[in-house]
Short mmCIF file of C-alpha atoms and ligand atoms in Angstrom, two decimals:
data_model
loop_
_atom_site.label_atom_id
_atom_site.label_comp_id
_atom_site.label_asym_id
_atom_site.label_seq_id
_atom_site.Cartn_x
_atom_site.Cartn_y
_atom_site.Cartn_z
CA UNK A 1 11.62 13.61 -22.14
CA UNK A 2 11.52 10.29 -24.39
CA UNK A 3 8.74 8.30 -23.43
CA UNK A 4 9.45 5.47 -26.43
CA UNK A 5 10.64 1.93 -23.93
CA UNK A 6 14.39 1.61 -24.54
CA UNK A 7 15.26 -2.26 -25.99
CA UNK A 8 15.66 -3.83 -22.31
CA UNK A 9 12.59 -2.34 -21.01
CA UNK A 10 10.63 -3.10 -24.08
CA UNK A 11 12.46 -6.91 -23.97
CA UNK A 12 10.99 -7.03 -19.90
CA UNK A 13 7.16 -6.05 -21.15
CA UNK A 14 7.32 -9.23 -23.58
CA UNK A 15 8.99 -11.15 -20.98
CA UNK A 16 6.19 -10.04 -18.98
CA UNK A 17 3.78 -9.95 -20.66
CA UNK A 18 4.21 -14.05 -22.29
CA UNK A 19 4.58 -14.99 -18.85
CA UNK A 20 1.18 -13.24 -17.31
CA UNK A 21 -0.71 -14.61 -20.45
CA UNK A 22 0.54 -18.70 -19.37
CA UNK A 23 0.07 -18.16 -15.87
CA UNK A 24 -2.52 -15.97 -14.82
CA UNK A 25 -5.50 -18.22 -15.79
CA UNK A 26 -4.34 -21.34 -13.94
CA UNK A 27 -4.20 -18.67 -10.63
CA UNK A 28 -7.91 -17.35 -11.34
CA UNK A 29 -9.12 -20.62 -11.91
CA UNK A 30 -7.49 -21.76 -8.40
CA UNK A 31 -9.11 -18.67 -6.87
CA UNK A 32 -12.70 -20.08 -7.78
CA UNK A 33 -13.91 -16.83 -8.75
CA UNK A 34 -12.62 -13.77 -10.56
CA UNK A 35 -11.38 -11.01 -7.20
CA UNK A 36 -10.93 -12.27 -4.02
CA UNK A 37 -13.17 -10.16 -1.68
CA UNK A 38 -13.22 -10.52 1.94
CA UNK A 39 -9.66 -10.11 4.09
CA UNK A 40 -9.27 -14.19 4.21
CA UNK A 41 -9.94 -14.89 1.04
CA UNK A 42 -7.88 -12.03 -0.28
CA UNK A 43 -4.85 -12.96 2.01
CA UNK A 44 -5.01 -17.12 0.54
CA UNK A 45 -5.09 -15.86 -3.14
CA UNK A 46 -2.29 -13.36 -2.37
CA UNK A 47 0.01 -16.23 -1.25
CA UNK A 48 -0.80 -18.05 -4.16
CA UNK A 49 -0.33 -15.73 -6.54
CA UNK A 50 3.12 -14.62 -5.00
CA UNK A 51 4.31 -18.36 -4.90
CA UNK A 52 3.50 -18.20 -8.59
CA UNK A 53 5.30 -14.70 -9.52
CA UNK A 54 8.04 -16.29 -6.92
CA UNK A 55 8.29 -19.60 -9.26
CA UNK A 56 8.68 -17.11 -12.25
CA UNK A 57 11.20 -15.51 -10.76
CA UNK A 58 9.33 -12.20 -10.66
CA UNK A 59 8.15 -11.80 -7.24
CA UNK A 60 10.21 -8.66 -5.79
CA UNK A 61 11.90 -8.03 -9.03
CA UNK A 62 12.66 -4.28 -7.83
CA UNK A 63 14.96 -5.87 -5.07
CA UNK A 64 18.40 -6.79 -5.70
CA UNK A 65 20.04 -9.73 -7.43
CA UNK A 66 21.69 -10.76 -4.52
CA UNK A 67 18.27 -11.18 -2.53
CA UNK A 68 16.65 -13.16 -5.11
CA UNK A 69 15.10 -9.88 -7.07
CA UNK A 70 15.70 -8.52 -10.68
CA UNK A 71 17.22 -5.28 -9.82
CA UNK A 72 14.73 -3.89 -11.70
CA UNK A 73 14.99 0.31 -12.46
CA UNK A 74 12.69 2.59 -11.00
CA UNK A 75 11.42 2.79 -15.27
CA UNK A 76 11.58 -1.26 -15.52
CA UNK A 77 9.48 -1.16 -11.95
CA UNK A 78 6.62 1.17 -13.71
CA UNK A 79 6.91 -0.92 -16.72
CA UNK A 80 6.31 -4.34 -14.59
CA UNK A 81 3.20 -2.23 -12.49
CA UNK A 82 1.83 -1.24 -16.23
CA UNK A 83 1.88 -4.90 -17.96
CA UNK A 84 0.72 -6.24 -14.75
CA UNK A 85 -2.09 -4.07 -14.63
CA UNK A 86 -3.47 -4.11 -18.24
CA UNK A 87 -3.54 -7.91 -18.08
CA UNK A 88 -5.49 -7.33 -15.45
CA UNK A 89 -2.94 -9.47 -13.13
CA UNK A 90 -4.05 -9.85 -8.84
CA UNK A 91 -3.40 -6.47 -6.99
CA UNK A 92 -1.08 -7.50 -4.21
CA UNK A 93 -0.96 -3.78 -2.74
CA UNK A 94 -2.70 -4.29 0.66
CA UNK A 95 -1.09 -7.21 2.02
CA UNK A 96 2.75 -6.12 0.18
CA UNK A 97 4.02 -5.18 3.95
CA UNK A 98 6.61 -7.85 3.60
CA UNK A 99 7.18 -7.51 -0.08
CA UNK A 100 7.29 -3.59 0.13
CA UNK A 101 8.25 -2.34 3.63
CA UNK A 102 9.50 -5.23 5.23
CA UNK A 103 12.03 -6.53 2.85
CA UNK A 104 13.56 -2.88 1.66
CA UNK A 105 14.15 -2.35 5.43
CA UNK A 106 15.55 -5.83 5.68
CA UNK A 107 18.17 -5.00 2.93
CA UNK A 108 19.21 -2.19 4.06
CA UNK A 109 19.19 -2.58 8.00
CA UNK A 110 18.93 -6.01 8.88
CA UNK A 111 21.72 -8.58 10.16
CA UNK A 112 22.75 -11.30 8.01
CA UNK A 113 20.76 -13.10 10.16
CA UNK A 114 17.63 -11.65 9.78
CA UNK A 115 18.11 -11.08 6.17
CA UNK A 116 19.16 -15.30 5.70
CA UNK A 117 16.13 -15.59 8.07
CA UNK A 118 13.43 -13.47 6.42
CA UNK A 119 14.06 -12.65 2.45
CA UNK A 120 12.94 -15.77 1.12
CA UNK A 121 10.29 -16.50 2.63
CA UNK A 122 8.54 -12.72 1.90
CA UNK A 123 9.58 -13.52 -1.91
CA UNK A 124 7.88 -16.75 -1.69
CA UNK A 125 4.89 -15.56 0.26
CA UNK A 126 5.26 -17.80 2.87
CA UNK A 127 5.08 -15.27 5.72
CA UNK A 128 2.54 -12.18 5.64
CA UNK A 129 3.93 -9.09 7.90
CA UNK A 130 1.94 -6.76 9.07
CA UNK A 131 2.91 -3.48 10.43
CA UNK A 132 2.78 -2.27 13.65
CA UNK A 133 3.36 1.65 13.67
CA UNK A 134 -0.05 3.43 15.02
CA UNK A 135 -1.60 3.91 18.39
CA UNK A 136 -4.58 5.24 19.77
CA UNK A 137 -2.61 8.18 20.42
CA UNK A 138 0.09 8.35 17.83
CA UNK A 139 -0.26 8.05 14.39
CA UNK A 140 0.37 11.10 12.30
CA UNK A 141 2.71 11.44 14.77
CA UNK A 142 4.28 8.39 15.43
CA UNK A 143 7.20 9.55 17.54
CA UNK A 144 4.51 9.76 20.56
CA UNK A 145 4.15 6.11 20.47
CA UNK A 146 3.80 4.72 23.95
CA UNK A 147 4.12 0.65 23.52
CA UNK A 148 6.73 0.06 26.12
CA UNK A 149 9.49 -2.58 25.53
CA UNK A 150 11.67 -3.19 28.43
CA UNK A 151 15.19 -4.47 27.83
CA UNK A 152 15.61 -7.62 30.08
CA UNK A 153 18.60 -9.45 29.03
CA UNK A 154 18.35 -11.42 25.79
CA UNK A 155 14.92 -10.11 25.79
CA UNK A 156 12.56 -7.08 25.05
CA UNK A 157 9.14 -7.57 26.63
CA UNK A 158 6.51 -5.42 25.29
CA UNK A 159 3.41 -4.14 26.92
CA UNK A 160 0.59 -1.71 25.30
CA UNK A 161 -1.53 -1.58 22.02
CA UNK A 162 -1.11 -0.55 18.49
CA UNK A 163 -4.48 0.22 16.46
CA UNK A 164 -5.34 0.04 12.35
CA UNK A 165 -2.92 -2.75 12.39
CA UNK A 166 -3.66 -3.90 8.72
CA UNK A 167 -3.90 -7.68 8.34
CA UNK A 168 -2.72 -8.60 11.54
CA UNK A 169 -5.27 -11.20 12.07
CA UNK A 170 -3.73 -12.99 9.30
CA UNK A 171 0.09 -12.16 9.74
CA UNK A 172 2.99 -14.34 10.47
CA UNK A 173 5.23 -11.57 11.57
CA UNK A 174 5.18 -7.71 12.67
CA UNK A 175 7.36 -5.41 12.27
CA UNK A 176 7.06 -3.04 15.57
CA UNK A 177 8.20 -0.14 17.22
CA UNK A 178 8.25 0.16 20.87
CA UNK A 179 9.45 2.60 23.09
CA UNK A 180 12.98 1.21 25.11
CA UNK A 181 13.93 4.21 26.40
CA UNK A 182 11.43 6.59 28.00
CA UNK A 183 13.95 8.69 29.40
CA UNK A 184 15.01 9.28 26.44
CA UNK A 185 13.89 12.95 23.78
CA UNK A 186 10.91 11.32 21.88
CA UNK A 187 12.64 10.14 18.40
CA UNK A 188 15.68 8.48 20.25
CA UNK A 189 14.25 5.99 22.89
CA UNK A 190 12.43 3.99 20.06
CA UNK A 191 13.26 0.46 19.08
CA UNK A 192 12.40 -1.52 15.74
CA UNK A 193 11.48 -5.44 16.39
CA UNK A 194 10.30 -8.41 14.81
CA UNK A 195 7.20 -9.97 15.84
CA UNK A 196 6.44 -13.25 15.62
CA UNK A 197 2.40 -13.12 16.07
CA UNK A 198 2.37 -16.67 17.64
CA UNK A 199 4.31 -14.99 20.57
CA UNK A 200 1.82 -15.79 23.59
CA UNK A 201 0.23 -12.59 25.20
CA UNK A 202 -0.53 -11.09 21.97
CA UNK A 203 -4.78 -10.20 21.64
CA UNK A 204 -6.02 -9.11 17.84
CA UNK A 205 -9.52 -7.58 17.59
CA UNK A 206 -10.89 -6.87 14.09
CA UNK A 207 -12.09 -3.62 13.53
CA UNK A 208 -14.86 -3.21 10.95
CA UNK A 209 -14.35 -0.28 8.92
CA UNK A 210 -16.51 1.67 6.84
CA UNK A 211 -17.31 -0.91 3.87
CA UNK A 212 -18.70 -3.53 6.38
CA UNK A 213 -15.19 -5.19 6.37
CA UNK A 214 -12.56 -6.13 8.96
CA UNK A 215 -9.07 -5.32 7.27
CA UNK A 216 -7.13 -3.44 10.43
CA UNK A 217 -7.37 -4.38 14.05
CA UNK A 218 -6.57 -3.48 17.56
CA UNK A 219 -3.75 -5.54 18.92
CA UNK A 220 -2.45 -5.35 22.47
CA UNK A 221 0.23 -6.92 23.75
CA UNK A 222 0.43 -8.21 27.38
CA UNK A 223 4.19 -9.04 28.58
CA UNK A 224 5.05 -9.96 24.99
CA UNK A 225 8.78 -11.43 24.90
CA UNK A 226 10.59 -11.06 21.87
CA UNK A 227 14.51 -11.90 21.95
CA UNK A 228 16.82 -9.63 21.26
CA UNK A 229 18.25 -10.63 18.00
CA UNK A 230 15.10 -9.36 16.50
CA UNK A 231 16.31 -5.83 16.73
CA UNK A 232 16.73 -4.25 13.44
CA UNK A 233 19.38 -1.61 13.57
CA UNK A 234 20.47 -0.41 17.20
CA UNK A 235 18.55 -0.90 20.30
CA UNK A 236 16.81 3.04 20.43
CA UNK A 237 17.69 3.99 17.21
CA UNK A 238 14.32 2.33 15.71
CA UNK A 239 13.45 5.92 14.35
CA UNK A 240 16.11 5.81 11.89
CA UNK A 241 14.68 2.08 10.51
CA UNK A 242 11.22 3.82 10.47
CA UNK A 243 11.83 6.32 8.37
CA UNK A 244 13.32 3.70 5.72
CA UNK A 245 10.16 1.96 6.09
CA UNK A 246 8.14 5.05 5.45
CA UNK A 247 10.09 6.30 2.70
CA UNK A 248 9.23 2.74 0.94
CA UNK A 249 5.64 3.24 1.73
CA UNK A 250 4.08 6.27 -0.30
CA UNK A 251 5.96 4.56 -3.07
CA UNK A 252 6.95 5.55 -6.38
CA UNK A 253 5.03 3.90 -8.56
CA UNK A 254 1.55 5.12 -8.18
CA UNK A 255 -2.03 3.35 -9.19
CA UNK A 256 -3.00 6.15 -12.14
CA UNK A 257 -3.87 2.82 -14.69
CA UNK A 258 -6.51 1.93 -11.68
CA UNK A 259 -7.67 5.22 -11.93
CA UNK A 260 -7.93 5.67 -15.42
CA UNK A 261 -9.89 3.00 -15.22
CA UNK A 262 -12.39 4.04 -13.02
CA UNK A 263 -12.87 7.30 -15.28
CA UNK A 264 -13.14 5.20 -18.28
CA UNK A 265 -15.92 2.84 -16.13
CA UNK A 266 -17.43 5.79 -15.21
CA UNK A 267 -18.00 7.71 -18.43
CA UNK A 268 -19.14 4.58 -19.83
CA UNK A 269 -21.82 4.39 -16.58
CA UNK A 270 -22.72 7.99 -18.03
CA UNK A 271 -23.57 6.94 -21.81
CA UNK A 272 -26.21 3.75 -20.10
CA UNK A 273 -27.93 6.25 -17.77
CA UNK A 274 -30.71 8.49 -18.68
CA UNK A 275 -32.28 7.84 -21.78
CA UNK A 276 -32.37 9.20 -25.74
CA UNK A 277 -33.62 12.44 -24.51
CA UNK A 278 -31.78 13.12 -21.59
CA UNK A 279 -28.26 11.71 -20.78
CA UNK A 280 -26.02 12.90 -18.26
CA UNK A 281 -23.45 12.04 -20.91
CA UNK A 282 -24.92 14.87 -23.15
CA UNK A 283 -24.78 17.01 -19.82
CA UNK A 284 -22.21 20.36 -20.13
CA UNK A 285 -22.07 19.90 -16.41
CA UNK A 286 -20.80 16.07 -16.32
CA UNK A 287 -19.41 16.27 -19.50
CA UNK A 288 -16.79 19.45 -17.64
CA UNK A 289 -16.46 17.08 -14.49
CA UNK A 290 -15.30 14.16 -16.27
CA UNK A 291 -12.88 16.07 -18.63
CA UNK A 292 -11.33 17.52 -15.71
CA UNK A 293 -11.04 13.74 -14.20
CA UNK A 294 -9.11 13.36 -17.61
CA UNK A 295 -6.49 15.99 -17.15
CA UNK A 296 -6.05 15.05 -13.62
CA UNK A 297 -5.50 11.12 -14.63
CA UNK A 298 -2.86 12.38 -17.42
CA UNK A 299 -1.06 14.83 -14.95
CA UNK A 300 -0.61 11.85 -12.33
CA UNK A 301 0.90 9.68 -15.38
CA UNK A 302 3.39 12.27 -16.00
CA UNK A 303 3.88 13.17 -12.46
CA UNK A 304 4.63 9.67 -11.81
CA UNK A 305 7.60 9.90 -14.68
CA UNK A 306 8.52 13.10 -13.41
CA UNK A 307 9.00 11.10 -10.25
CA UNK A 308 10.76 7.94 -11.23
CA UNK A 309 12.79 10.39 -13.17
CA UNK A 310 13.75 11.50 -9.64
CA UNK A 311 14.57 8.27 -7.68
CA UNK A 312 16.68 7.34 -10.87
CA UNK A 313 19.01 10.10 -10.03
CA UNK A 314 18.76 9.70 -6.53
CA UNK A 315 18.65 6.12 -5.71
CA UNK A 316 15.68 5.90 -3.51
CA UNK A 317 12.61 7.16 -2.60
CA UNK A 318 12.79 10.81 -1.50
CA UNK A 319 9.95 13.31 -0.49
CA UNK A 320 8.66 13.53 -3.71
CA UNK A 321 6.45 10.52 -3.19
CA UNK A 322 4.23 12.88 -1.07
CA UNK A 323 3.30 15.06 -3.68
CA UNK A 324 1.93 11.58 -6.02
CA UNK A 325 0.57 10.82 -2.78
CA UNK A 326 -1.60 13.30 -2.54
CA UNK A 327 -2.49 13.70 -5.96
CA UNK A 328 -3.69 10.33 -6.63
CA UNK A 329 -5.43 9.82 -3.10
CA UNK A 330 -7.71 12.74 -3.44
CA UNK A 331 -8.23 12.40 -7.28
CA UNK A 332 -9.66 8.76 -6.04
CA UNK A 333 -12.32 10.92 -3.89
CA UNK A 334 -12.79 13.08 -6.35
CA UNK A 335 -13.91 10.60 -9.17
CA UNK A 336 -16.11 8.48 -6.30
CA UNK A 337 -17.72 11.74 -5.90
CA UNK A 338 -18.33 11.88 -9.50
CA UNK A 339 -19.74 8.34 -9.75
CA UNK A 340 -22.24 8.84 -6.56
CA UNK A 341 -23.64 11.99 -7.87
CA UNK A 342 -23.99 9.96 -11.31
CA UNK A 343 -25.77 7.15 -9.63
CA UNK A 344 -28.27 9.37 -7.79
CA UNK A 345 -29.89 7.68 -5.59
CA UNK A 346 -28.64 4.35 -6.93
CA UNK A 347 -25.15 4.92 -4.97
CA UNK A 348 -26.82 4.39 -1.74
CA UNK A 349 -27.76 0.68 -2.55
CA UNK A 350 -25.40 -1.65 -1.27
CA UNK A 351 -22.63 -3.66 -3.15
CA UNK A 352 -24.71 -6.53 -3.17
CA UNK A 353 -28.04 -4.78 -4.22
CA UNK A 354 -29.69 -6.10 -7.29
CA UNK A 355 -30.84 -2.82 -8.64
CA UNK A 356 -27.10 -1.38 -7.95
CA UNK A 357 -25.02 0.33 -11.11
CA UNK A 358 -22.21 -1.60 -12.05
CA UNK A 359 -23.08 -4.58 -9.43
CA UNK A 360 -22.37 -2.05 -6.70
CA UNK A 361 -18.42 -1.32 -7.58
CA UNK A 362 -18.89 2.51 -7.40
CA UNK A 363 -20.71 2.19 -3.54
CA UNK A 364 -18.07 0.12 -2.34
CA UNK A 365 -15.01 2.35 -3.86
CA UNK A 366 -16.30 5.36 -2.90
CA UNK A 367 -16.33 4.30 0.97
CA UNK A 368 -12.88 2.88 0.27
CA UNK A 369 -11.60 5.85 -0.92
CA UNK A 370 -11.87 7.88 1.92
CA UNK A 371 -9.31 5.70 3.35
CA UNK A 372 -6.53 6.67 1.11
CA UNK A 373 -6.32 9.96 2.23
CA UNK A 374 -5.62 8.90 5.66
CA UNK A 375 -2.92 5.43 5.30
CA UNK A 376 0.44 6.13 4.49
CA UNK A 377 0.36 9.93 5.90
CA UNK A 378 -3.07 11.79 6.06
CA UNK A 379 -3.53 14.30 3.04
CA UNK A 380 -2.56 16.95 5.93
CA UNK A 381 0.98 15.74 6.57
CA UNK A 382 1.92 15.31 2.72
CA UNK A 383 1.08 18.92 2.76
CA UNK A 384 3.05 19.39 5.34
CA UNK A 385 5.98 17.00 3.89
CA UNK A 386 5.78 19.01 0.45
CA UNK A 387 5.71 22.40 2.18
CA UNK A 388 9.00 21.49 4.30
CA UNK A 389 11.29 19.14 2.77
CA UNK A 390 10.06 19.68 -1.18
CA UNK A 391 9.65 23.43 -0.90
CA UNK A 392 11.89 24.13 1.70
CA UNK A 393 9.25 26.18 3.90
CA UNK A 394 9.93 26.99 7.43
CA UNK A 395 7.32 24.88 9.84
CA UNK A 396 4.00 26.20 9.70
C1 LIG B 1 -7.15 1.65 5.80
C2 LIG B 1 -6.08 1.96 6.77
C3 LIG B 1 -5.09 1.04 7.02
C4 LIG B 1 -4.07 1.30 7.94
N1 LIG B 1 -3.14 0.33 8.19
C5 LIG B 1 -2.17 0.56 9.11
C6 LIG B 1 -1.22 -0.46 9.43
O1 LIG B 1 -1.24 -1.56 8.87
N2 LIG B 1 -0.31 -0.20 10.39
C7 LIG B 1 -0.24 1.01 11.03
O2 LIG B 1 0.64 1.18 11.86
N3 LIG B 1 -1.14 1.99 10.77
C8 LIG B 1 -2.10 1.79 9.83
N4 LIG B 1 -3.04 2.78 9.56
C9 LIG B 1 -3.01 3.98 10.37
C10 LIG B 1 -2.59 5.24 9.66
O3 LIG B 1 -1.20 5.24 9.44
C11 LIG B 1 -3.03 6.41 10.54
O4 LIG B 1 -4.45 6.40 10.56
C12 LIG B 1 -2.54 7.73 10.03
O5 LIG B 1 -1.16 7.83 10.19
C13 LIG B 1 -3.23 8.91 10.76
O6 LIG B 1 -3.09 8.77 12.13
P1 LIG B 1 -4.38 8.85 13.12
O7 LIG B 1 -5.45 7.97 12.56
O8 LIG B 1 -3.89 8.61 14.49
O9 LIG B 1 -4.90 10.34 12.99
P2 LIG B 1 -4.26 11.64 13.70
O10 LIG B 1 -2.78 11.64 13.52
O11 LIG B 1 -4.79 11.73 15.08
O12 LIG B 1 -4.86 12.80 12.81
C14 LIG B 1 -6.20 13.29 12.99
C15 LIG B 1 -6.37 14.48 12.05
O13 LIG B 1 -5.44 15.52 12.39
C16 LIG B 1 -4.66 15.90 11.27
N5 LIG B 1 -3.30 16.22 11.69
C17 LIG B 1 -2.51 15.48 12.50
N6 LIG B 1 -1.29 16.06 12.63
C18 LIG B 1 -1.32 17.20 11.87
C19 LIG B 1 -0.37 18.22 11.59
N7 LIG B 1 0.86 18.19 12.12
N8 LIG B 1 -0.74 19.22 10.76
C20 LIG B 1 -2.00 19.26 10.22
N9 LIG B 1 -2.94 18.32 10.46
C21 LIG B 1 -2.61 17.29 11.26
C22 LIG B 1 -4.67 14.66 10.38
O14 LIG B 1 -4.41 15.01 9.05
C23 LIG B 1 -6.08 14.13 10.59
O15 LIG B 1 -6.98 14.81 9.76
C24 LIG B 1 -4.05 2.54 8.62
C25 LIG B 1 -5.04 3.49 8.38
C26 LIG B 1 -6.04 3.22 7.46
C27 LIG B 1 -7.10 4.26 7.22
#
């Protein structure tokens, strides 16, 4: 494989790269500090920082020309994720519903209509989506969902409750499956909508997760009318829109620069602790541990390649994206666990702790982390996923 740029991709990384060096430090400044933190003040930067990428003409580059994107290749995409990332630009990962999920579904399922309706204002960041899949008693699998929607003439009005609804506290718009047809076998009787979150009988409650933060919510919806020509695709044929959206959402392009960073944060956390006698960086033990962190960090880089190599071929995302998945979610856990048993007793102080290593980034990550083994398909179902559709395994 030739891992040298070719001349258009290396042209896009100056392109880039001039354009993140003008604009980024007129966005931090606006920010008023360095990282957003909490939910709100993440969601407020986010829009400004898409406006911005919007005015450059680079927010949703990967999407196509014809809906205001760059048509970037699944190469140029990694190339944009790379520059982005070592000039240290925003991470827009957790609220990129519309950018991500929303839009790709849009493009390929929507109506002129809803495309006209909804496109441009995702680029521009004018409406945040949030996504409501999950229920209390579907979520691995979603095809259980219970949220009814009854079909009452140019309406749909929807009764029940979705849970872990990312964001929704903050979200213009949904995008939601309900079930029309309860007569119908599980995966047919499902319908995809859009939500306007203004609708009246909507309720959000935050839930407050294991950092001390409230980024998903309960939301139930009590007689909820939402008219018809918010149907994406066919009325009970939502299934077939969800698994576009799903496809989009273990992604191709995975976070291994994030990751490398955290190794290289954490080896340097090594070399401070201790002292000239006894260093955990002089330790066989950590020294073993953190190689192995290496090799993992270099075999996601080239599995990511391998990947995009993949969707090149292909066209989209396929089931591939489970394997990178899985691989970077539980090399996250495994590094956090690295950088708690380095901090000793320091990792139980809290983010905000004077006397905490690295002003508390390792406590806060490492409760983070055990979220990423859980959103976008629990570690269980990739296994699953790889085991059935990569591997071509009967079911288990
Ligand atoms: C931070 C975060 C943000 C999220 N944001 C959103 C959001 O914005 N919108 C949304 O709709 N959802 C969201 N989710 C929900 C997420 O998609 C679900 O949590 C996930 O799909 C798992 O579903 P569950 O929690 O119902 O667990 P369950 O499906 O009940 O699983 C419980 C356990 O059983 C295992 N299991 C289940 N089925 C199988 C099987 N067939 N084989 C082997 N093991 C199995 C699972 O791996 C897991 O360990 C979010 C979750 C998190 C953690």
């Amino acid at each position: 494989m030739n891992f040298e740029p070719s001349p258009a991709e290396q042209a896009l990384r100056t392109r880039l790269r001039g354009w993140l060096r003008a604009n980024l430090p007129e966005v931090r400044s606006a920010a008023g500090h360095a990282k957003p933190h909490t939910p709100a003040e993440k969601v407020a930067f986010a829009r400004r920082w898409q406006r911005k990428l919007h005015d450059g003409g680079w927010a949703g580059a990967s999407w196509p020309r014809e809906y205001g994107g760059q048509a970037l290749t699944p190469l140029e995409q990694l190339a944009f994720a790379e520059e982005c990332f070592a000039a240290d630009a925003p991470d827009m990962i957790d609220i990129a519903i519309g950018l991500n999920l929303t839009g790709p579904t849009l493009i390929h399922h929507g109506t002129p209509a809803q495309k006209e309706r909804f496109l441009a204002p995702i680029l521009r960041g004018d409406h945040v989506w949030c996504q409501g899949f999950s229920e209390p008693g579907a979520g691995s699998d979603l095809a259980a969902l219970r949220t009814s929607g009854n079909v009452r003439g140019d309406r749909i009005v929807v009764n029940g409750q979705k849970v872990w609804t990312s964001y929704a506290q903050h979200a213009d718009w949904c995008i939601l499956i309900v079930r029309t047809d309860p007569g119908a076998t599980r995966h047919r009787g499902l319908t995809f909508v859009l939500l306007d979150m203004k609708t009246p009988g909507i309720t959000i409650r935050p839930l407050v997760e294991l950092t001390g933060l409230a980024w998903f919510n309960e939301v139930f919806f009590d007689n909820v009318e939402i008219p018809r020509d918010m149907v994406v695709g066919e009325l009970h044929r939502g299934w077939d829109i969800a698994i576009t959206t799903l496809s989009h959402e273990r992604g191709t392009v995975v976070p291994y620069q994030r990751l490398q960073r955290h190794l290289d944060g954490i080896a340097s956390l090594a070399r401070r602790l201790g002292n000239a006698r006894r260093s955990p960086a002089r330790d066989p033990l950590v020294r073993q541990r953190l190689a192995q962190l290496a090799i993992d960090v270099e075999l996601l880089r080239l599995s990511t390649y391998r990947s995009i190599s993949g969707v090149t071929r292909s066209g989209r995302p396929g089931p591939e994206g489970s394997m990178l998945k899985l691989l970077w979610s539980e090399l996250e856990q495994r590094m956090m666990d690295a950088a708690s048993a380095l901090s000793g007793a320091h990792a139980q102080l809290d983010e905000h702790a004077p006397q905490a290593h690295d002003a508390g980034r390792w406590q806060y990550a490492y409760l983070w982390s055990r979220a990423a083994t859980i959103y976008a398909g629990t570690s269980e179902v990739q296994r699953n996923i790889i085991a059935q559709r990569v591997l071509g395994l009967p079911r288990g």
